[in-house]
Each structure stands twice: as C-alpha cells, then as structure tokens.
C-alpha cells in the first residue's frame, strides 16, 4: 500500500485538519468531535440539514457543507458510521429553532447511530426528522434484508433539501421533499478494482486483472456478480438497464443523470462513460434534463463508477438549480 | 457470586481477547461486510478497559452503564449501538446492592439481549450476533432453572454461543451489511456472532 499517510489510525483527523485549513472562512471544524459546520450556523428559524457517515467517501459529506446544501456533517472512522454523540453534537449545534433534518444512507450502522442521536436530540428539545436514502438497485429490497444501500443519490437529496432549507421551508416540508427525491432515484455501480482501507493496508476485495464487480457498494463490498472486463459501451449498458428496470420511468420524463466516480477513475473515463450512458437513456424515451459527472460519492481509491438516475419534476429541478456554495459543489 | 471487581475483570478479559482476535474478526467481516469489526471492537473495549483505572465506580450497574455509553461513543457501525445497548440494559437488573448470583445475572442477560433485539430488530437465523446470544440466553436460563451457580450457567451460555456462532456459517444474512450479499453470504461465520461468543467466554472466565 502506497498512500499519503502518517499514522493509518489518524487519517480522518489529519484530513479534517486539512479541510479546516483550506476553508477557514466558510467552515468551522470541530476536530475532537469530527463535526464540520457551516461557519454561520445556526441560523434562527432555518431548518438545519445534517448528514454523515464513514470517512472514505469524500467529498461526501464534508465537501457538501455550505450555502444551499448541508449545515453540518459528522465523520466516522473510515467506512464506519459516526457515533450518536457526534451526530447529537452536530444536531444541537445547527438547530436554529426550526428543527433538524437527518439525511441518512441506508446502512445498519448509520441508521442505528442516527436513530439513537435523534432520540437524544428529542430529549433535549430539538425536533428531528429523517430521510433515508436507499437507491442502490444492485441489492435486493425485501422485508428479509436491511433494504437497499444508500449510495450516490445521497448527494442529490442533500442538494435538494439543502436548497429548500435555504429558502426557508419548514422541517416537515424539507423531509417530504427529501423522501420524494430519494424515492425517485436509483443507482448501480461497477468496480474495476478494489479500494484499500488505510488501517487494513490491503485490498478489500480480490479482483483478478480481467475481472470486474457488478453492483458493487461504496465500501468495496461485493455486488451482484463478478464478470469479465468489457468495453465501456457494454459496461454502460450494465449500469443503465437495471436502473431503468427499477425506476420504470414514463416515456418523455425528464431525468437527472449522475455519473459518479469511485475515487480511482479519472474524469476522462467518467465523461467517456457519460457519453455512452446518454444515448441509452434517450433510447428509453427519457429526456436528459440535468446532469452531473465527477467523483462525488467515492470509495477511497477504488476504480469504477456508478450511474444514478433521478426522475425530475418542476420542484426538484428548481431546487437542483438553486445556488450552492460548498467546497465540492458550487454554482 | 460476582462483585464489581469481577465485572471489571470481565471487561478487561473481553478487551484482551477482542484485541487478540481483532485481525481475525476483521477478516471475517472482510468476507461478508466491510472489514472493520475487529478494529472497531478493539477500539471500544480498549476504551472500556481503561475506565476502571481512570474512574471509581460506586456499583456494578453504574459501571456497566458507563461501559455501555463508552461503547456507543467509540465503536461506531452497527456494533456500537447494539453492544452499547446490551450493556446499558444489562445494568438495570444488577442495581440491587450486594453480590450478584445466577438468578440476577440471568435477568440481566435477558434484559441485555432483549435490548439488542429491540434496537437491531434481528430474529433468529438472520446471521447476526443474536444467533449467538439467543441460544446462550436459553442455555443460561435452563442451567439457572436447574439450580446451578453463576459460573456454571455462564459456562453453559458460552458453549451454546459457540454452537450458535458455528451455525451462522451456513446462514444467509438478512440484516446488516452482509444482507446485501444474499446467498453469497453463506459459507462464512458471522463476525457479530463471533465477537458475542468471545464476550460470553470472557464472562464465563471472569464472573464466578
């Protein structure tokens, strides 16, 4: 393993130190509790939007703290959810009296820790609502599983509820909008290589030189199947088909297309994939109304990408287009 | 009969064995999860083991509550809230003064395991820590009903936990991150059931 490290155990805190130094005017970073806050939080009467999760998915979530998006983010150990103390700390710090919305990816650890934090926040008089993001169609969604994983649609939910909160929407309204966004989005990912967790020091999954993992999650956890490497055109079809099959959009419907890199794939290749995805989406009768290409919800150094489609409506478009000023997303 | 120092010895022994087995637990987790169970448990129980040196506790229940809080605040993942809840609930029935015998510990274990079920919503056969805890609790309660002492009851519980843990190998996960693997999760021991067994084995050693 060759990585820029001092002590593998201290990677999260040291990275947060860098984030704080890079954004001294717009962010406040609590290194002890690993909370990243908008410098101007809390805003009286404005809903706070808090998200968080394990480190290793940068820029999610810390890169999305700022005007028009998250009010605070809590960072866990690499690929490990933050703990209730942290989430509670962020929640109480951003509550301006209008309540706080938790955006949570559907992983058991994240769900349990946010749930405990919400219970504690209620006890201290802060109103909390939760939006659960569960967009990964690679895994079965049934009463017999923990449901689907929450992956790249998380960033879309954060952007859209962040815009609503910025406009002054109340907690109930922000939560409703977040749930609607989450319900209208679906994702699918492919890994070309494994990620390497710094503390572990070796690859999480063993992929052969000509093997890829279809349906991989953002922790390098295995997906649907392991298949031979193929040209980008064929890989794009492997991404588009299951997402369309799940979303079942109506013909003529406008969609947002997100091609998201996992950390080890250059923008050159992501744009190449996007060029393959667009005609497939159009062939299904959909209108590519908005798009985003880049590495936003990553898996450390994993090569690969995911495709997310979001079925848009007028309100979602308006919130997506609203101004945003964060370290990783700016408009 | 067990007193505060015995419970502290339990946590110290748990920290030692979880530290020793951290790589093994992480390897189990790497197969079906995300490969951090060992380091998370090691971090949490190391913090708990330091408690006894840093702080004096007036009673067993005060100590176990603190252990639960420390686990919730340090472990992360799903294991943090689940093991944290286990120790927080364990404390309740142990609040009465005096040394703790088999009957009281049985009530505590039931409260702790019920707490895990309430928090994690797991059922038997889901391939989770509950698949070790559930048979362990049954074995404990049966041994207690036969009038056996604390040490014997815990030994029975640890044995049943081991069997429960081994049975998870063939199960298909329906909870937690392993559930995303579906049938591919079969053929691997569940890391949570494995750490739960280590905890109960440590209890059998320390609480007598």
mmCIF file of N, CA, C and O in Angstrom, chain A residues 215-298:
data_model
loop_
_atom_site.group_PDB
_atom_site.id
_atom_site.type_symbol
_atom_site.label_atom_id
_atom_site.label_comp_id
_atom_site.label_asym_id
_atom_site.label_seq_id
_atom_site.Cartn_x
_atom_site.Cartn_y
_atom_site.Cartn_z
ATOM 1 N N UNK A 215 -22.410 -4.171 -9.520
ATOM 2 C CA UNK A 215 -23.321 -3.963 -8.400
ATOM 3 C C UNK A 215 -22.598 -3.724 -7.101
ATOM 4 O O UNK A 215 -23.147 -3.937 -6.018
ATOM 5 N N UNK A 216 -21.373 -3.263 -7.199
ATOM 6 C CA UNK A 216 -20.558 -3.064 -6.004
ATOM 7 C C UNK A 216 -21.128 -1.921 -5.164
ATOM 8 O O UNK A 216 -21.805 -1.023 -5.663
ATOM 9 N N UNK A 217 -20.868 -1.964 -3.851
ATOM 10 C CA UNK A 217 -21.262 -0.868 -2.975
ATOM 11 C C UNK A 217 -20.108 0.091 -2.781
ATOM 12 O O UNK A 217 -19.006 -0.147 -3.278
ATOM 13 N N UNK A 218 -20.343 1.169 -2.044
ATOM 14 C CA UNK A 218 -19.301 2.182 -1.889
ATOM 15 C C UNK A 218 -18.311 1.852 -0.775
ATOM 16 O O UNK A 218 -17.559 2.705 -0.336
ATOM 17 N N UNK A 219 -18.315 0.628 -0.289
ATOM 18 C CA UNK A 219 -17.286 0.204 0.655
ATOM 19 C C UNK A 219 -16.471 -0.925 0.050
ATOM 20 O O UNK A 219 -15.764 -1.641 0.755
ATOM 21 N N UNK A 220 -16.626 -1.091 -1.264
ATOM 22 C CA UNK A 220 -15.953 -2.205 -1.913
ATOM 23 C C UNK A 220 -16.597 -3.533 -1.577
ATOM 24 O O UNK A 220 -16.041 -4.589 -1.874
ATOM 25 N N UNK A 221 -17.778 -3.496 -0.953
ATOM 26 C CA UNK A 221 -18.428 -4.778 -0.648
ATOM 27 C C UNK A 221 -18.964 -5.369 -1.937
ATOM 28 O O UNK A 221 -19.389 -4.641 -2.836
ATOM 29 N N UNK A 222 -18.932 -6.696 -2.042
ATOM 30 C CA UNK A 222 -19.316 -7.351 -3.287
ATOM 31 C C UNK A 222 -20.738 -7.003 -3.720
ATOM 32 O O UNK A 222 -21.564 -6.600 -2.908
ATOM 33 N N UNK A 223 -20.997 -7.177 -4.984
ATOM 34 C CA UNK A 223 -22.303 -6.829 -5.522
ATOM 35 C C UNK A 223 -23.043 -8.025 -6.073
ATOM 36 O O UNK A 223 -23.093 -9.066 -5.444
ATOM 37 N N UNK A 224 -23.571 -7.867 -7.274
ATOM 38 C CA UNK A 224 -24.405 -8.902 -7.877
ATOM 39 C C UNK A 224 -23.604 -10.049 -8.445
ATOM 40 O O UNK A 224 -23.977 -11.205 -8.319
ATOM 41 N N UNK A 225 -22.547 -9.705 -9.143
ATOM 42 C CA UNK A 225 -21.839 -10.738 -9.894
ATOM 43 C C UNK A 225 -20.444 -10.267 -10.245
ATOM 44 O O UNK A 225 -20.158 -9.074 -10.245
ATOM 45 N N UNK A 226 -19.590 -11.212 -10.514
ATOM 46 C CA UNK A 226 -18.244 -10.909 -10.981
ATOM 47 C C UNK A 226 -18.163 -11.356 -12.433
ATOM 48 O O UNK A 226 -18.468 -12.505 -12.746
ATOM 49 N N UNK A 227 -17.830 -10.436 -13.323
ATOM 50 C CA UNK A 227 -17.845 -10.768 -14.754
ATOM 51 C C UNK A 227 -16.536 -10.309 -15.379
ATOM 52 O O UNK A 227 -15.785 -9.535 -14.776
ATOM 53 N N UNK A 228 -16.259 -10.770 -16.613
ATOM 54 C CA UNK A 228 -15.021 -10.328 -17.276
ATOM 55 C C UNK A 228 -15.107 -8.862 -17.689
ATOM 56 O O UNK A 228 -16.187 -8.353 -17.979
ATOM 57 N N UNK A 229 -13.968 -8.206 -17.723
ATOM 58 C CA UNK A 229 -13.861 -6.823 -18.177
ATOM 59 C C UNK A 229 -14.374 -6.718 -19.613
ATOM 60 O O UNK A 229 -14.269 -7.670 -20.388
ATOM 61 N N UNK A 230 -14.959 -5.574 -19.940
ATOM 62 C CA UNK A 230 -15.554 -5.379 -21.263
ATOM 63 C C UNK A 230 -15.384 -3.927 -21.669
ATOM 64 O O UNK A 230 -15.072 -3.080 -20.825
ATOM 65 N N UNK A 231 -15.602 -3.576 -22.946
ATOM 66 C CA UNK A 231 -15.515 -2.172 -23.358
ATOM 67 C C UNK A 231 -16.556 -1.305 -22.635
ATOM 68 O O UNK A 231 -17.602 -1.805 -22.206
ATOM 69 N N UNK A 232 -16.259 -0.002 -22.552
ATOM 70 C CA UNK A 232 -17.113 0.929 -21.802
ATOM 71 C C UNK A 232 -18.554 0.893 -22.296
ATOM 72 O O UNK A 232 -19.487 1.058 -21.515
ATOM 73 N N UNK A 233 -18.743 0.699 -23.597
ATOM 74 C CA UNK A 233 -20.104 0.674 -24.155
ATOM 75 C C UNK A 233 -20.936 -0.416 -23.498
ATOM 76 O O UNK A 233 -22.094 -0.204 -23.152
ATOM 77 N N UNK A 234 -20.317 -1.578 -23.310
ATOM 78 C CA UNK A 234 -21.051 -2.695 -22.686
ATOM 79 C C UNK A 234 -21.244 -2.456 -21.196
ATOM 80 O O UNK A 234 -22.275 -2.804 -20.623
ATOM 81 N N UNK A 235 -20.231 -1.861 -20.559
ATOM 82 C CA UNK A 235 -20.351 -1.588 -19.123
ATOM 83 C C UNK A 235 -21.459 -0.567 -18.867
ATOM 84 O O UNK A 235 -22.213 -0.672 -17.893
ATOM 85 N N UNK A 236 -21.558 0.424 -19.762
ATOM 86 C CA UNK A 236 -22.606 1.434 -19.598
ATOM 87 C C UNK A 236 -23.984 0.771 -19.622
ATOM 88 O O UNK A 236 -24.872 1.125 -18.835
ATOM 89 N N UNK A 237 -24.148 -0.226 -20.496
ATOM 90 C CA UNK A 237 -25.433 -0.926 -20.559
ATOM 91 C C UNK A 237 -25.711 -1.682 -19.265
ATOM 92 O O UNK A 237 -26.855 -1.737 -18.790
ATOM 93 N N UNK A 238 -24.647 -2.235 -18.665
ATOM 94 C CA UNK A 238 -24.814 -2.950 -17.388
ATOM 95 C C UNK A 238 -25.291 -2.003 -16.279
ATOM 96 O O UNK A 238 -25.915 -2.432 -15.311
ATOM 97 N N UNK A 239 -24.944 -0.722 -16.421
ATOM 98 C CA UNK A 239 -25.378 0.267 -15.431
ATOM 99 C C UNK A 239 -26.801 0.755 -15.712
ATOM 100 O O UNK A 239 -27.627 0.876 -14.809
ATOM 101 N N UNK A 240 -27.064 1.048 -16.984
ATOM 102 C CA UNK A 240 -28.338 1.702 -17.339
ATOM 103 C C UNK A 240 -29.522 0.748 -17.179
ATOM 104 O O UNK A 240 -30.563 1.121 -16.624
ATOM 105 N N UNK A 241 -29.360 -0.483 -17.646
ATOM 106 C CA UNK A 241 -30.510 -1.387 -17.710
ATOM 107 C C UNK A 241 -31.164 -1.649 -16.343
ATOM 108 O O UNK A 241 -32.377 -1.488 -16.205
ATOM 109 N N UNK A 242 -30.383 -2.030 -15.327
ATOM 110 C CA UNK A 242 -31.052 -2.290 -14.035
ATOM 111 C C UNK A 242 -31.667 -1.035 -13.406
ATOM 112 O O UNK A 242 -32.689 -1.128 -12.722
ATOM 113 N N UNK A 243 -31.058 0.126 -13.663
ATOM 114 C CA UNK A 243 -31.611 1.364 -13.095
ATOM 115 C C UNK A 243 -32.948 1.684 -13.755
ATOM 116 O O UNK A 243 -33.934 2.003 -13.083
ATOM 117 N N UNK A 244 -33.000 1.553 -15.080
ATOM 118 C CA UNK A 244 -34.259 1.805 -15.790
ATOM 119 C C UNK A 244 -35.314 0.782 -15.396
ATOM 120 O O UNK A 244 -36.481 1.119 -15.189
ATOM 121 N N UNK A 245 -34.893 -0.472 -15.274
ATOM 122 C CA UNK A 245 -35.848 -1.527 -14.923
ATOM 123 C C UNK A 245 -36.474 -1.226 -13.567
ATOM 124 O O UNK A 245 -37.666 -1.471 -13.339
ATOM 125 N N UNK A 246 -35.684 -0.673 -12.660
ATOM 126 C CA UNK A 246 -36.195 -0.396 -11.323
ATOM 127 C C UNK A 246 -37.071 0.852 -11.289
ATOM 128 O O UNK A 246 -38.142 0.858 -10.691
ATOM 129 N N UNK A 247 -36.612 1.921 -11.939
ATOM 130 C CA UNK A 247 -37.334 3.201 -11.856
ATOM 131 C C UNK A 247 -38.605 3.197 -12.699
ATOM 132 O O UNK A 247 -39.552 3.907 -12.393
ATOM 133 N N UNK A 248 -38.571 2.408 -13.767
ATOM 134 C CA UNK A 248 -39.698 2.343 -14.700
ATOM 135 C C UNK A 248 -40.263 3.727 -15.013
ATOM 136 O O UNK A 248 -41.452 3.988 -14.797
ATOM 137 N N UNK A 249 -39.431 4.622 -15.525
ATOM 138 C CA UNK A 249 -39.922 5.968 -15.824
ATOM 139 C C UNK A 249 -40.842 5.971 -17.044
ATOM 140 O O UNK A 249 -40.754 5.083 -17.888
ATOM 141 N N UNK A 250 -41.710 6.973 -17.075
ATOM 142 C CA UNK A 250 -42.610 7.105 -18.227
ATOM 143 C C UNK A 250 -41.824 7.687 -19.397
ATOM 144 O O UNK A 250 -40.856 8.424 -19.199
ATOM 145 N N UNK A 251 -42.239 7.376 -20.609
ATOM 146 C CA UNK A 251 -41.566 7.956 -21.788
ATOM 147 C C UNK A 251 -41.746 9.466 -21.774
ATOM 148 O O UNK A 251 -42.787 9.979 -21.381
ATOM 149 N N UNK A 252 -40.695 10.163 -22.139
ATOM 150 C CA UNK A 252 -40.763 11.623 -22.180
ATOM 151 C C UNK A 252 -40.450 12.292 -20.855
ATOM 152 O O UNK A 252 -40.398 13.517 -20.768
ATOM 153 N N UNK A 253 -40.239 11.496 -19.822
ATOM 154 C CA UNK A 253 -39.981 12.052 -18.489
ATOM 155 C C UNK A 253 -38.575 12.668 -18.427
ATOM 156 O O UNK A 253 -37.619 12.081 -18.926
ATOM 157 N N UNK A 254 -38.429 13.837 -17.783
ATOM 158 C CA UNK A 254 -37.097 14.412 -17.628
ATOM 159 C C UNK A 254 -36.348 13.722 -16.485
ATOM 160 O O UNK A 254 -36.935 13.401 -15.454
ATOM 161 N N UNK A 255 -35.049 13.485 -16.694
ATOM 162 C CA UNK A 255 -34.248 12.862 -15.638
ATOM 163 C C UNK A 255 -32.940 13.621 -15.441
ATOM 164 O O UNK A 255 -32.443 14.276 -16.357
ATOM 165 N N UNK A 256 -32.433 13.507 -14.224
ATOM 166 C CA UNK A 256 -31.070 13.955 -13.934
ATOM 167 C C UNK A 256 -30.183 12.726 -14.025
ATOM 168 O O UNK A 256 -30.521 11.674 -13.470
ATOM 169 N N UNK A 257 -29.069 12.845 -14.743
ATOM 170 C CA UNK A 257 -28.139 11.721 -14.887
ATOM 171 C C UNK A 257 -26.852 12.060 -14.145
ATOM 172 O O UNK A 257 -26.203 13.071 -14.427
ATOM 173 N N UNK A 258 -26.518 11.224 -13.178
ATOM 174 C CA UNK A 258 -25.273 11.402 -12.424
ATOM 175 C C UNK A 258 -24.342 10.229 -12.723
ATOM 176 O O UNK A 258 -24.698 9.073 -12.462
ATOM 177 N N UNK A 259 -23.187 10.520 -13.308
ATOM 178 C CA UNK A 259 -22.147 9.503 -13.419
ATOM 179 C C UNK A 259 -21.096 9.845 -12.372
ATOM 180 O O UNK A 259 -20.472 10.909 -12.423
ATOM 181 N N UNK A 260 -20.973 8.967 -11.400
ATOM 182 C CA UNK A 260 -20.163 9.231 -10.214
ATOM 183 C C UNK A 260 -18.942 8.329 -10.163
ATOM 184 O O UNK A 260 -19.066 7.103 -10.259
ATOM 185 N N UNK A 261 -17.776 8.915 -10.015
ATOM 186 C CA UNK A 261 -16.555 8.121 -9.914
ATOM 187 C C UNK A 261 -16.322 7.640 -8.488
ATOM 188 O O UNK A 261 -16.704 8.297 -7.520
ATOM 189 N N UNK A 262 -15.677 6.485 -8.354
ATOM 190 C CA UNK A 262 -15.446 5.895 -7.033
ATOM 191 C C UNK A 262 -14.127 6.309 -6.406
ATOM 192 O O UNK A 262 -13.751 5.808 -5.351
ATOM 193 N N UNK A 263 -13.380 7.180 -7.040
ATOM 194 C CA UNK A 263 -12.147 7.682 -6.426
ATOM 195 C C UNK A 263 -10.909 7.356 -7.224
ATOM 196 O O UNK A 263 -9.926 8.089 -7.168
ATOM 197 N N UNK A 264 -10.947 6.249 -7.967
ATOM 198 C CA UNK A 264 -9.761 5.836 -8.704
ATOM 199 C C UNK A 264 -9.949 5.885 -10.214
ATOM 200 O O UNK A 264 -9.174 5.281 -10.957
ATOM 201 N N UNK A 265 -10.998 6.570 -10.640
ATOM 202 C CA UNK A 265 -11.248 6.669 -12.086
ATOM 203 C C UNK A 265 -11.184 8.126 -12.507
ATOM 204 O O UNK A 265 -11.875 8.962 -11.941
ATOM 205 N N UNK A 266 -10.354 8.434 -13.520
ATOM 206 C CA UNK A 266 -10.216 9.829 -13.927
ATOM 207 C C UNK A 266 -11.469 10.363 -14.614
ATOM 208 O O UNK A 266 -12.268 9.596 -15.146
ATOM 209 N N UNK A 267 -11.589 11.688 -14.586
ATOM 210 C CA UNK A 267 -12.730 12.359 -15.202
ATOM 211 C C UNK A 267 -12.809 12.034 -16.703
ATOM 212 O O UNK A 267 -13.892 11.948 -17.265
ATOM 213 N N UNK A 268 -11.658 11.851 -17.325
ATOM 214 C CA UNK A 268 -11.622 11.450 -18.732
ATOM 215 C C UNK A 268 -12.523 10.239 -18.974
ATOM 216 O O UNK A 268 -13.361 10.216 -19.871
ATOM 217 N N UNK A 269 -12.358 9.212 -18.138
ATOM 218 C CA UNK A 269 -13.135 7.986 -18.315
ATOM 219 C C UNK A 269 -14.591 8.183 -17.909
ATOM 220 O O UNK A 269 -15.499 7.583 -18.494
ATOM 221 N N UNK A 270 -14.812 9.036 -16.885
ATOM 222 C CA UNK A 270 -16.197 9.267 -16.449
ATOM 223 C C UNK A 270 -16.984 9.961 -17.554
ATOM 224 O O UNK A 270 -18.151 9.633 -17.797
ATOM 225 N N UNK A 271 -16.362 10.916 -18.221
ATOM 226 C CA UNK A 271 -17.035 11.570 -19.340
ATOM 227 C C UNK A 271 -17.271 10.598 -20.484
ATOM 228 O O UNK A 271 -18.301 10.631 -21.149
ATOM 229 N N UNK A 272 -16.308 9.715 -20.701
ATOM 230 C CA UNK A 272 -16.467 8.685 -21.733
ATOM 231 C C UNK A 272 -17.690 7.807 -21.414
ATOM 232 O O UNK A 272 -18.521 7.526 -22.280
ATOM 233 N N UNK A 273 -17.807 7.416 -20.140
ATOM 234 C CA UNK A 273 -18.966 6.606 -19.730
ATOM 235 C C UNK A 273 -20.258 7.405 -19.921
ATOM 236 O O UNK A 273 -21.264 6.892 -20.440
ATOM 237 N N UNK A 274 -20.208 8.676 -19.528
ATOM 238 C CA UNK A 274 -21.402 9.521 -19.662
ATOM 239 C C UNK A 274 -21.874 9.553 -21.121
ATOM 240 O O UNK A 274 -23.067 9.458 -21.410
ATOM 241 N N UNK A 275 -20.906 9.668 -22.035
ATOM 242 C CA UNK A 275 -21.246 9.699 -23.459
ATOM 243 C C UNK A 275 -21.914 8.403 -23.915
ATOM 244 O O UNK A 275 -22.733 8.401 -24.837
ATOM 245 N N UNK A 276 -21.572 7.299 -23.251
ATOM 246 C CA UNK A 276 -22.211 6.020 -23.578
ATOM 247 C C UNK A 276 -23.582 5.904 -22.929
ATOM 248 O O UNK A 276 -24.483 5.248 -23.460
ATOM 249 N N UNK A 277 -23.723 6.525 -21.756
ATOM 250 C CA UNK A 277 -24.973 6.414 -20.996
ATOM 251 C C UNK A 277 -26.091 7.224 -21.658
ATOM 252 O O UNK A 277 -27.228 6.758 -21.769
ATOM 253 N N UNK A 278 -25.756 8.442 -22.100
ATOM 254 C CA UNK A 278 -26.794 9.355 -22.595
ATOM 255 C C UNK A 278 -27.655 8.737 -23.706
ATOM 256 O O UNK A 278 -28.890 8.742 -23.610
ATOM 257 N N UNK A 279 -27.045 8.163 -24.780
ATOM 258 C CA UNK A 279 -27.906 7.593 -25.825
ATOM 259 C C UNK A 279 -28.778 6.444 -25.323
ATOM 260 O O UNK A 279 -29.907 6.258 -25.805
ATOM 261 N N UNK A 280 -28.282 5.686 -24.331
ATOM 262 C CA UNK A 280 -29.084 4.576 -23.800
ATOM 263 C C UNK A 280 -30.303 5.113 -23.041
ATOM 264 O O UNK A 280 -31.399 4.552 -23.124
ATOM 265 N N UNK A 281 -30.083 6.212 -22.312
ATOM 266 C CA UNK A 281 -31.180 6.814 -21.554
ATOM 267 C C UNK A 281 -32.193 7.422 -22.535
ATOM 268 O O UNK A 281 -33.409 7.287 -22.366
ATOM 269 N N UNK A 282 -31.666 8.056 -23.571
ATOM 270 C CA UNK A 282 -32.549 8.662 -24.577
ATOM 271 C C UNK A 282 -33.324 7.588 -25.346
ATOM 272 O O UNK A 282 -34.500 7.770 -25.668
ATOM 273 N N UNK A 283 -32.647 6.468 -25.596
ATOM 274 C CA UNK A 283 -33.315 5.383 -26.324
ATOM 275 C C UNK A 283 -34.500 4.837 -25.539
ATOM 276 O O UNK A 283 -35.441 4.285 -26.114
ATOM 277 N N UNK A 284 -34.460 5.010 -24.224
ATOM 278 C CA UNK A 284 -35.583 4.574 -23.387
ATOM 279 C C UNK A 284 -36.691 5.622 -23.367
ATOM 280 O O UNK A 284 -37.676 5.484 -22.639
ATOM 281 N N UNK A 285 -36.515 6.684 -24.158
ATOM 282 C CA UNK A 285 -37.559 7.693 -24.263
ATOM 283 C C UNK A 285 -37.471 8.794 -23.229
ATOM 284 O O UNK A 285 -38.410 9.568 -23.054
ATOM 285 N N UNK A 286 -36.349 8.878 -22.532
ATOM 286 C CA UNK A 286 -36.219 9.878 -21.462
ATOM 287 C C UNK A 286 -35.477 11.114 -21.959
ATOM 288 O O UNK A 286 -34.688 11.041 -22.902
ATOM 289 N N UNK A 287 -35.713 12.219 -21.259
ATOM 290 C CA UNK A 287 -35.048 13.469 -21.603
ATOM 291 C C UNK A 287 -33.987 13.749 -20.538
ATOM 292 O O UNK A 287 -34.304 13.820 -19.353
ATOM 293 N N UNK A 288 -32.730 13.847 -20.970
ATOM 294 C CA UNK A 288 -31.665 14.168 -20.017
ATOM 295 C C UNK A 288 -31.729 15.675 -19.742
ATOM 296 O O UNK A 288 -31.196 16.488 -20.480
ATOM 297 N N UNK A 289 -32.410 16.017 -18.661
ATOM 298 C CA UNK A 289 -32.681 17.428 -18.383
ATOM 299 C C UNK A 289 -31.557 18.069 -17.574
ATOM 300 O O UNK A 289 -31.275 19.257 -17.713
ATOM 301 N N UNK A 290 -30.936 17.316 -16.700
ATOM 302 C CA UNK A 290 -29.830 17.826 -15.888
ATOM 303 C C UNK A 290 -28.791 16.715 -15.790
ATOM 304 O O UNK A 290 -29.136 15.527 -15.874
ATOM 305 N N UNK A 291 -27.525 17.104 -15.572
ATOM 306 C CA UNK A 291 -26.501 16.062 -15.461
ATOM 307 C C UNK A 291 -25.372 16.512 -14.539
ATOM 308 O O UNK A 291 -25.181 17.713 -14.295
ATOM 309 N N UNK A 292 -24.659 15.539 -14.041
ATOM 310 C CA UNK A 292 -23.509 15.796 -13.190
ATOM 311 C C UNK A 292 -22.523 14.648 -13.401
ATOM 312 O O UNK A 292 -22.905 13.470 -13.326
ATOM 313 N N UNK A 293 -21.277 14.992 -13.697
ATOM 314 C CA UNK A 293 -20.246 13.975 -13.922
ATOM 315 C C UNK A 293 -19.045 14.319 -13.053
ATOM 316 O O UNK A 293 -18.531 15.442 -13.113
ATOM 317 N N UNK A 294 -18.612 13.390 -12.241
ATOM 318 C CA UNK A 294 -17.440 13.632 -11.401
ATOM 319 C C UNK A 294 -17.413 12.663 -10.233
ATOM 320 O O UNK A 294 -18.302 11.820 -10.088
ATOM 321 N N UNK A 295 -16.385 12.775 -9.399
ATOM 322 C CA UNK A 295 -16.265 11.883 -8.241
ATOM 323 C C UNK A 295 -16.830 12.584 -7.013
ATOM 324 O O UNK A 295 -16.214 13.503 -6.482
ATOM 325 N N UNK A 296 -18.019 12.184 -6.596
ATOM 326 C CA UNK A 296 -18.737 12.858 -5.518
ATOM 327 C C UNK A 296 -19.015 11.947 -4.323
ATOM 328 O O UNK A 296 -19.072 12.394 -3.197
ATOM 329 N N UNK A 297 -19.261 10.681 -4.601
ATOM 330 C CA UNK A 297 -19.514 9.706 -3.534
ATOM 331 C C UNK A 297 -18.549 8.560 -3.802
ATOM 332 O O UNK A 297 -18.843 7.651 -4.568
ATOM 333 N N UNK A 298 -17.383 8.634 -3.196
ATOM 334 C CA UNK A 298 -16.294 7.740 -3.590
ATOM 335 C C UNK A 298 -16.103 6.592 -2.609
ATOM 336 O O UNK A 298 -16.755 6.524 -1.560
#
